[in-house]
PDB file of C-alpha atoms in Angstrom:
ATOM      1  CA  ILE A   1      10.353  10.825  -6.798  1.00 97.00           C
ATOM      2  CA  ARG A   2      13.170  13.605  -7.058  1.00 97.00           C
ATOM      3  CA  ALA A   3      11.528  16.840  -8.814  1.00 97.00           C
ATOM      4  CA  HIS A   4       9.162  16.365  -5.680  1.00 97.00           C
ATOM      5  CA  LEU A   5      11.773  16.253  -3.234  1.00 98.00           C
ATOM      6  CA  ASP A   6      13.585  18.875  -4.677  1.00 97.00           C
ATOM      7  CA  ARG A   7      10.816  20.908  -4.475  1.00 97.00           C
ATOM      8  CA  GLY A   8      11.206  20.539  -0.975  1.00 97.00           C
ATOM      9  CA  GLU A   9       8.194  17.637  -0.242  1.00 98.00           C
ATOM     10  CA  GLN A  10       8.892  13.675   1.123  1.00 98.00           C
ATOM     11  CA  GLY A  11       7.791  10.565  -0.436  1.00 98.00           C
ATOM     12  CA  TYR A  12       7.321   7.243   0.177  1.00 98.00           C
ATOM     13  CA  ILE A  13       7.985   3.731  -1.189  1.00 98.00           C
ATOM     14  CA  VAL A  14       6.304   0.678   0.286  1.00 97.00           C
ATOM     15  CA  CYS A  15       7.448  -2.428  -0.114  1.00 95.00           C
ATOM     16  CA  PRO A  16       5.781  -5.906   1.061  1.00 93.00           C
ATOM     17  CA  LEU A  17       8.797  -7.883   2.078  1.00 92.00           C
ATOM     18  CA  ILE A  18      11.531  -6.410   5.262  1.00 93.00           C
ATOM     19  CA  ASP A  19      14.157  -8.327   3.984  1.00 90.00           C
ATOM     20  CA  LYS A  20      14.965 -10.192   1.033  1.00 86.00           C
ATOM     21  CA  SER A  21      13.339 -14.080   0.209  1.00 84.00           C
ATOM     22  CA  ASP A  22      14.694 -17.071  -1.534  1.00 81.00           C
ATOM     23  CA  ALA A  23      11.117 -18.297  -1.761  1.00 81.00           C
ATOM     24  CA  VAL A  24       8.912 -14.365  -2.820  1.00 83.00           C
ATOM     25  CA  SER A  25      10.302 -12.596  -5.565  1.00 82.00           C
ATOM     26  CA  ALA A  26       9.445  -9.263  -4.069  1.00 88.00           C
ATOM     27  CA  ALA A  27      11.171  -5.813  -3.118  1.00 87.00           C
ATOM     28  CA  ALA A  28      12.721  -5.641   0.374  1.00 89.00           C
ATOM     29  CA  ALA A  29      12.676  -2.857   2.430  1.00 95.00           C
ATOM     30  CA  THR A  30      15.814  -2.939   4.029  1.00 95.00           C
ATOM     31  CA  ALA A  31      18.113  -3.967   0.747  1.00 94.00           C
ATOM     32  CA  TYR A  32      16.045  -1.060  -1.342  1.00 95.00           C
ATOM     33  CA  ARG A  33      16.728   1.545   1.292  1.00 96.00           C
ATOM     34  CA  ASP A  34      20.418   0.852   1.644  1.00 96.00           C
ATOM     35  CA  GLU A  35      20.321   0.243  -2.461  1.00 96.00           C
ATOM     36  CA  LEU A  36      18.474   4.150  -3.095  1.00 97.00           C
ATOM     37  CA  ALA A  37      20.546   5.636  -0.387  1.00 96.00           C
ATOM     38  CA  GLU A  38      23.705   4.643  -1.932  1.00 97.00           C
ATOM     39  CA  GLY A  39      22.435   4.857  -5.183  1.00 97.00           C
ATOM     40  CA  ILE A  40      19.682   7.020  -7.360  1.00 97.00           C
ATOM     41  CA  PHE A  41      18.839   9.562  -4.169  1.00 98.00           C
ATOM     42  CA  LYS A  42      22.378   9.413  -2.673  1.00 97.00           C
ATOM     43  CA  GLY A  43      22.128  13.113  -1.224  1.00 96.00           C
ATOM     44  CA  TYR A  44      18.787  13.291  -0.309  1.00 98.00           C
ATOM     45  CA  THR A  45      18.121  12.035   3.267  1.00 98.00           C
ATOM     46  CA  VAL A  46      16.255   8.028   2.981  1.00 98.00           C
ATOM     47  CA  GLY A  47      14.371   6.478   6.032  1.00 97.00           C
ATOM     48  CA  LEU A  48      13.557   2.989   6.925  1.00 97.00           C
ATOM     49  CA  LEU A  49      10.537   2.064   9.129  1.00 97.00           C
ATOM     50  CA  HIS A  50       8.965  -1.572   9.543  1.00 95.00           C
ATOM     51  CA  GLY A  51       7.251  -3.367  11.686  1.00 93.00           C
ATOM     52  CA  ARG A  52      10.449  -5.713  13.203  1.00 95.00           C
ATOM     53  CA  MET A  53      12.073  -2.616  14.266  1.00 95.00           C
ATOM     54  CA  LYS A  54      11.646  -1.840  18.444  1.00 96.00           C
ATOM     55  CA  PRO A  55       8.629   1.407  19.163  1.00 94.00           C
ATOM     56  CA  ASP A  56      11.574   3.972  19.841  1.00 96.00           C
ATOM     57  CA  GLU A  57      13.069   3.513  16.446  1.00 96.00           C
ATOM     58  CA  LYS A  58      10.081   3.467  14.993  1.00 95.00           C
ATOM     59  CA  GLU A  59       8.415   6.653  16.765  1.00 94.00           C
ATOM     60  CA  ALA A  60      12.065   7.963  16.181  1.00 96.00           C
ATOM     61  CA  VAL A  61      11.914   7.634  12.405  1.00 96.00           C
ATOM     62  CA  MET A  62       8.519   8.873  12.350  1.00 95.00           C
ATOM     63  CA  ALA A  63       9.760  12.406  14.132  1.00 96.00           C
ATOM     64  CA  ASP A  64      12.131  12.714  11.962  1.00 97.00           C
ATOM     65  CA  PHE A  65       9.975  12.734   9.044  1.00 97.00           C
ATOM     66  CA  ALA A  66       7.116  14.758   9.730  1.00 96.00           C
ATOM     67  CA  ALA A  67       9.741  16.899  11.116  1.00 97.00           C
ATOM     68  CA  GLY A  68      10.752  17.127   7.614  1.00 97.00           C
ATOM     69  CA  LYS A  69      14.723  15.213   8.677  1.00 97.00           C
ATOM     70  CA  VAL A  70      13.820  12.529   6.799  1.00 98.00           C
ATOM     71  CA  GLN A  71      13.009  13.279   2.176  1.00 98.00           C
ATOM     72  CA  LEU A  72      12.345  10.084   1.122  1.00 98.00           C
ATOM     73  CA  LEU A  73      11.106   6.795   3.671  1.00 98.00           C
ATOM     74  CA  VAL A  74      10.953   3.441   2.185  1.00 98.00           C
ATOM     75  CA  ALA A  75       8.873   1.260   4.607  1.00 97.00           C
ATOM     76  CA  THR A  76       6.535  -1.792   4.699  1.00 96.00           C
ATOM     77  CA  THR A  77       2.653  -1.608   5.034  1.00 94.00           C
ATOM     78  CA  VAL A  78       3.287  -0.187   8.691  1.00 93.00           C
ATOM     79  CA  VAL A  79       3.125   3.221   7.147  1.00 91.00           C
ATOM     80  CA  GLU A  80      -1.121   1.825   6.205  1.00 83.00           C
ATOM     81  CA  VAL A  81      -2.577   4.010   8.524  1.00 78.00           C
ATOM     82  CA  GLY A  82      -1.994   5.970  12.119  1.00 77.00           C
ATOM     83  CA  VAL A  83       0.621   8.053   9.185  1.00 86.00           C
ATOM     84  CA  ASP A  84      -0.431  11.697   8.900  1.00 91.00           C
ATOM     85  CA  VAL A  85       2.535  14.018   7.096  1.00 96.00           C
ATOM     86  CA  PRO A  86       0.736  16.960   5.671  1.00 96.00           C
ATOM     87  CA  ASN A  87       4.072  17.613   3.578  1.00 97.00           C
ATOM     88  CA  ALA A  88       4.284  13.911   1.943  1.00 97.00           C
ATOM     89  CA  THR A  89       3.311  14.023  -1.932  1.00 98.00           C
ATOM     90  CA  ILE A  90       4.201  10.987  -3.782  1.00 98.00           C
ATOM     91  CA  ILE A  91       4.163   7.480  -2.591  1.00 98.00           C
ATOM     92  CA  LEU A  92       5.106   4.129  -4.935  1.00 98.00           C
ATOM     93  CA  ILE A  93       4.230   1.564  -4.170  1.00 97.00           C
ATOM     94  CA  GLU A  94       6.630  -1.662  -5.563  1.00 96.00           C
ATOM     95  CA  ASN A  95       4.908  -4.811  -6.058  1.00 95.00           C
ATOM     96  CA  ALA A  96       0.900  -3.712  -6.101  1.00 95.00           C
ATOM     97  CA  GLU A  97       0.039  -7.553  -7.027  1.00 93.00           C
ATOM     98  CA  ARG A  98       0.806  -8.298  -3.746  1.00 92.00           C
ATOM     99  CA  PHE A  99      -1.301  -5.785  -1.738  1.00 91.00           C
ATOM    100  CA  GLY A 100      -5.569  -6.610  -1.643  1.00 89.00           C
ATOM    101  CA  LEU A 101      -7.198  -3.268  -2.622  1.00 91.00           C
ATOM    102  CA  SER A 102      -8.474  -1.314   0.023  1.00 89.00           C
ATOM    103  CA  GLN A 103      -4.585  -2.088   1.219  1.00 91.00           C
ATOM    104  CA  LEU A 104      -3.629  -0.127  -1.909  1.00 95.00           C
ATOM    105  CA  HIS A 105      -6.619   2.482  -1.088  1.00 94.00           C
ATOM    106  CA  GLN A 106      -4.886   3.282   2.839  1.00 93.00           C
ATOM    107  CA  LEU A 107      -1.564   3.323   1.303  1.00 95.00           C
ATOM    108  CA  ARG A 108      -2.151   5.772  -0.820  1.00 95.00           C
ATOM    109  CA  GLY A 109      -4.120   7.749   1.761  1.00 92.00           C
ATOM    110  CA  ARG A 110      -0.662   8.444   3.124  1.00 94.00           C
ATOM    111  CA  VAL A 111       0.028  11.437   0.683  1.00 95.00           C
ATOM    112  CA  GLY A 112      -2.456  13.979  -0.266  1.00 91.00           C
ATOM    113  CA  ARG A 113      -2.716  14.966   3.110  1.00 92.00           C
ATOM    114  CA  GLY A 114      -1.641  18.338   2.462  1.00 91.00           C
ATOM    115  CA  ASP A 115      -3.088  21.019  -0.197  1.00 93.00           C
ATOM    116  CA  LYS A 116      -0.195  20.531  -2.567  1.00 95.00           C
ATOM    117  CA  LYS A 117      -1.069  18.194  -5.674  1.00 95.00           C
ATOM    118  CA  SER A 118       0.205  14.715  -4.501  1.00 96.00           C
ATOM    119  CA  THR A 119       1.391  11.254  -6.794  1.00 97.00           C
ATOM    120  CA  CYS A 120       0.188   8.176  -5.836  1.00 97.00           C
ATOM    121  CA  ILE A 121       2.597   5.175  -8.488  1.00 97.00           C
ATOM    122  CA  LEU A 122       1.698   1.784  -8.447  1.00 96.00           C
ATOM    123  CA  LEU A 123       4.609  -1.092  -9.717  1.00 95.00           C
ATOM    124  CA  SER A 124       3.715  -4.328 -11.231  1.00 94.00           C
ATOM    125  CA  ASP A 125       5.307  -6.768 -13.510  1.00 91.00           C
ATOM    126  CA  ASN A 126       2.483  -9.411 -13.247  1.00 92.00           C
ATOM    127  CA  ASP A 127       0.595  -8.853 -16.379  1.00 92.00           C
ATOM    128  CA  GLY A 128      -2.481 -10.599 -15.591  1.00 92.00           C
ATOM    129  CA  GLU A 129      -6.213  -9.442 -16.774  1.00 91.00           C
ATOM    130  CA  ASP A 130      -7.125 -10.082 -13.554  1.00 88.00           C
ATOM    131  CA  ASN A 131      -4.271  -7.136 -11.756  1.00 91.00           C
ATOM    132  CA  LYS A 132      -5.091  -5.385 -14.638  1.00 92.00           C
ATOM    133  CA  ARG A 133      -8.336  -5.110 -13.342  1.00 91.00           C
ATOM    134  CA  ARG A 134      -7.218  -3.881  -9.755  1.00 89.00           C
ATOM    135  CA  LEU A 135      -4.858  -1.710 -11.059  1.00 92.00           C
ATOM    136  CA  LYS A 136      -7.764  -0.441 -13.337  1.00 94.00           C
ATOM    137  CA  VAL A 137      -9.819   0.349 -10.097  1.00 93.00           C
ATOM    138  CA  MET A 138      -7.314   2.064  -7.982  1.00 94.00           C
ATOM    139  CA  LYS A 139      -6.571   4.435 -10.864  1.00 94.00           C
ATOM    140  CA  GLU A 140     -10.450   5.501 -11.554  1.00 95.00           C
ATOM    141  CA  THR A 141     -11.864   6.039  -8.231  1.00 94.00           C
ATOM    142  CA  CYS A 142     -10.949   7.329  -4.789  1.00 92.00           C
ATOM    143  CA  ASP A 143     -14.061   6.158  -2.950  1.00 93.00           C
ATOM    144  CA  GLY A 144     -13.091   3.296  -0.160  1.00 90.00           C
ATOM    145  CA  PHE A 145     -16.243   1.472  -0.948  1.00 89.00           C
ATOM    146  CA  VAL A 146     -16.395   1.248  -4.595  1.00 90.00           C
ATOM    147  CA  ILE A 147     -12.647  -0.226  -3.958  1.00 91.00           C
ATOM    148  CA  ALA A 148     -14.260  -3.008  -1.064  1.00 86.00           C
ATOM    149  CA  LYS A 149     -17.143  -4.216  -3.227  1.00 86.00           C
ATOM    150  CA  GLU A 150     -14.047  -4.588  -5.978  1.00 87.00           C
ATOM    151  CA  ASP A 151     -11.488  -6.552  -3.338  1.00 83.00           C
ATOM    152  CA  LEU A 152     -14.702  -8.346  -2.561  1.00 82.00           C
ATOM    153  CA  LYS A 153     -15.532  -9.084  -6.096  1.00 81.00           C
ATOM    154  CA  LEU A 154     -11.864 -10.149  -6.842  1.00 78.00           C
ATOM    155  CA  ARG A 155     -10.716 -11.867  -3.476  1.00 73.00           C
ATOM    156  CA  GLY A 156     -13.629 -13.490  -1.624  1.00 71.00           C
ATOM    157  CA  ALA A 157     -14.274 -12.664   1.583  1.00 68.00           C
ATOM    158  CA  GLY A 158     -12.688 -16.211   3.392  1.00 60.00           C
ATOM    159  CA  ASP A 159     -13.681 -17.285   6.117  1.00 54.00           C
ATOM    160  CA  PHE A 160     -15.465 -15.454   9.114  1.00 49.00           C
ATOM    161  CA  PHE A 161     -14.273 -18.792  11.709  1.00 52.00           C
ATOM    162  CA  GLY A 162     -11.603 -19.925   9.452  1.00 50.00           C
ATOM    163  CA  TYR A 163      -7.909 -20.268   7.989  1.00 54.00           C
ATOM    164  CA  ARG A 164      -8.606 -19.433   4.351  1.00 50.00           C
ATOM    165  CA  GLN A 165      -7.922 -15.230   3.759  1.00 53.00           C
ATOM    166  CA  HIS A 166     -10.230 -15.165   0.868  1.00 55.00           C
ATOM    167  CA  GLY A 167     -11.832 -16.358  -1.497  1.00 55.00           C
ATOM    168  CA  MET A 168     -16.040 -16.623  -1.216  1.00 51.00           C
ATOM    169  CA  PRO A 169     -18.028 -18.922   1.471  1.00 54.00           C
ATOM    170  CA  SER A 170     -19.465 -21.263   0.343  1.00 55.00           C
ATOM    171  CA  LEU A 171     -23.482 -20.453   0.290  1.00 54.00           C
ATOM    172  CA  GLY A 172     -25.075 -22.298  -1.510  1.00 55.00           C
ATOM    173  CA  LEU A 173     -28.079 -20.336  -3.097  1.00 60.00           C
ATOM    174  CA  ALA A 174     -26.844 -16.793  -1.877  1.00 63.00           C
ATOM    175  CA  ASP A 175     -24.728 -14.285  -3.437  1.00 68.00           C
ATOM    176  CA  LEU A 176     -22.476 -11.721  -1.415  1.00 66.00           C
ATOM    177  CA  LEU A 177     -22.507  -9.101  -3.270  1.00 69.00           C
ATOM    178  CA  GLU A 178     -26.290  -9.738  -5.357  1.00 74.00           C
ATOM    179  CA  ASP A 179     -28.056 -10.526  -2.369  1.00 75.00           C
ATOM    180  CA  THR A 180     -27.497  -7.858   0.077  1.00 78.00           C
ATOM    181  CA  ALA A 181     -31.112  -6.633  -0.080  1.00 80.00           C
ATOM    182  CA  LEU A 182     -32.003 -10.256   0.710  1.00 78.00           C
ATOM    183  CA  PHE A 183     -29.925 -10.298   3.429  1.00 75.00           C
ATOM    184  CA  ALA A 184     -31.233  -7.151   4.831  1.00 78.00           C
ATOM    185  CA  LYS A 185     -34.382  -9.172   4.580  1.00 85.00           C
ATOM    186  CA  ALA A 186     -33.652 -11.956   6.175  1.00 80.00           C
ATOM    187  CA  GLN A 187     -32.198 -10.143   9.108  1.00 76.00           C
TER     188      GLN A 187
END
């Protein structure tokens, strides 16, 4: 990351949490930003952006980042969409196992918007087979449709009108992924 910043480029570090939690072991943006600004990135301008900030605060941080006044932006997924800073060439996503593949793909899209080579780093200490498979998909393709299909296979669709966020719906005979032609015909 420092090599990118030293070339005059900018970067993101994305954390799944805003503040530290006793219940969840994951990177928290506020504490992480302070730790980085006082430690390994001392001497660089490190900003903070998260969803609980007031709209005018968020706009000011993003304006400073877009203008190049902030070199490294530590943020939550609030940067997932609508952020276009062509000079941002590196993104590090902490606890990548906590995000869906489609969300990781959206976050990865924050870099590579200019003409410079960009890098996405996905960090995870989860060495389970499902997580390895998920991260392999992100490594092997940038095709959003392929990623969304794999995300659906791995996490399932959830309920349209229920509370379940993921998991395959309880269809008795059809398979949501394999029977798409049958669904189209039935429609």
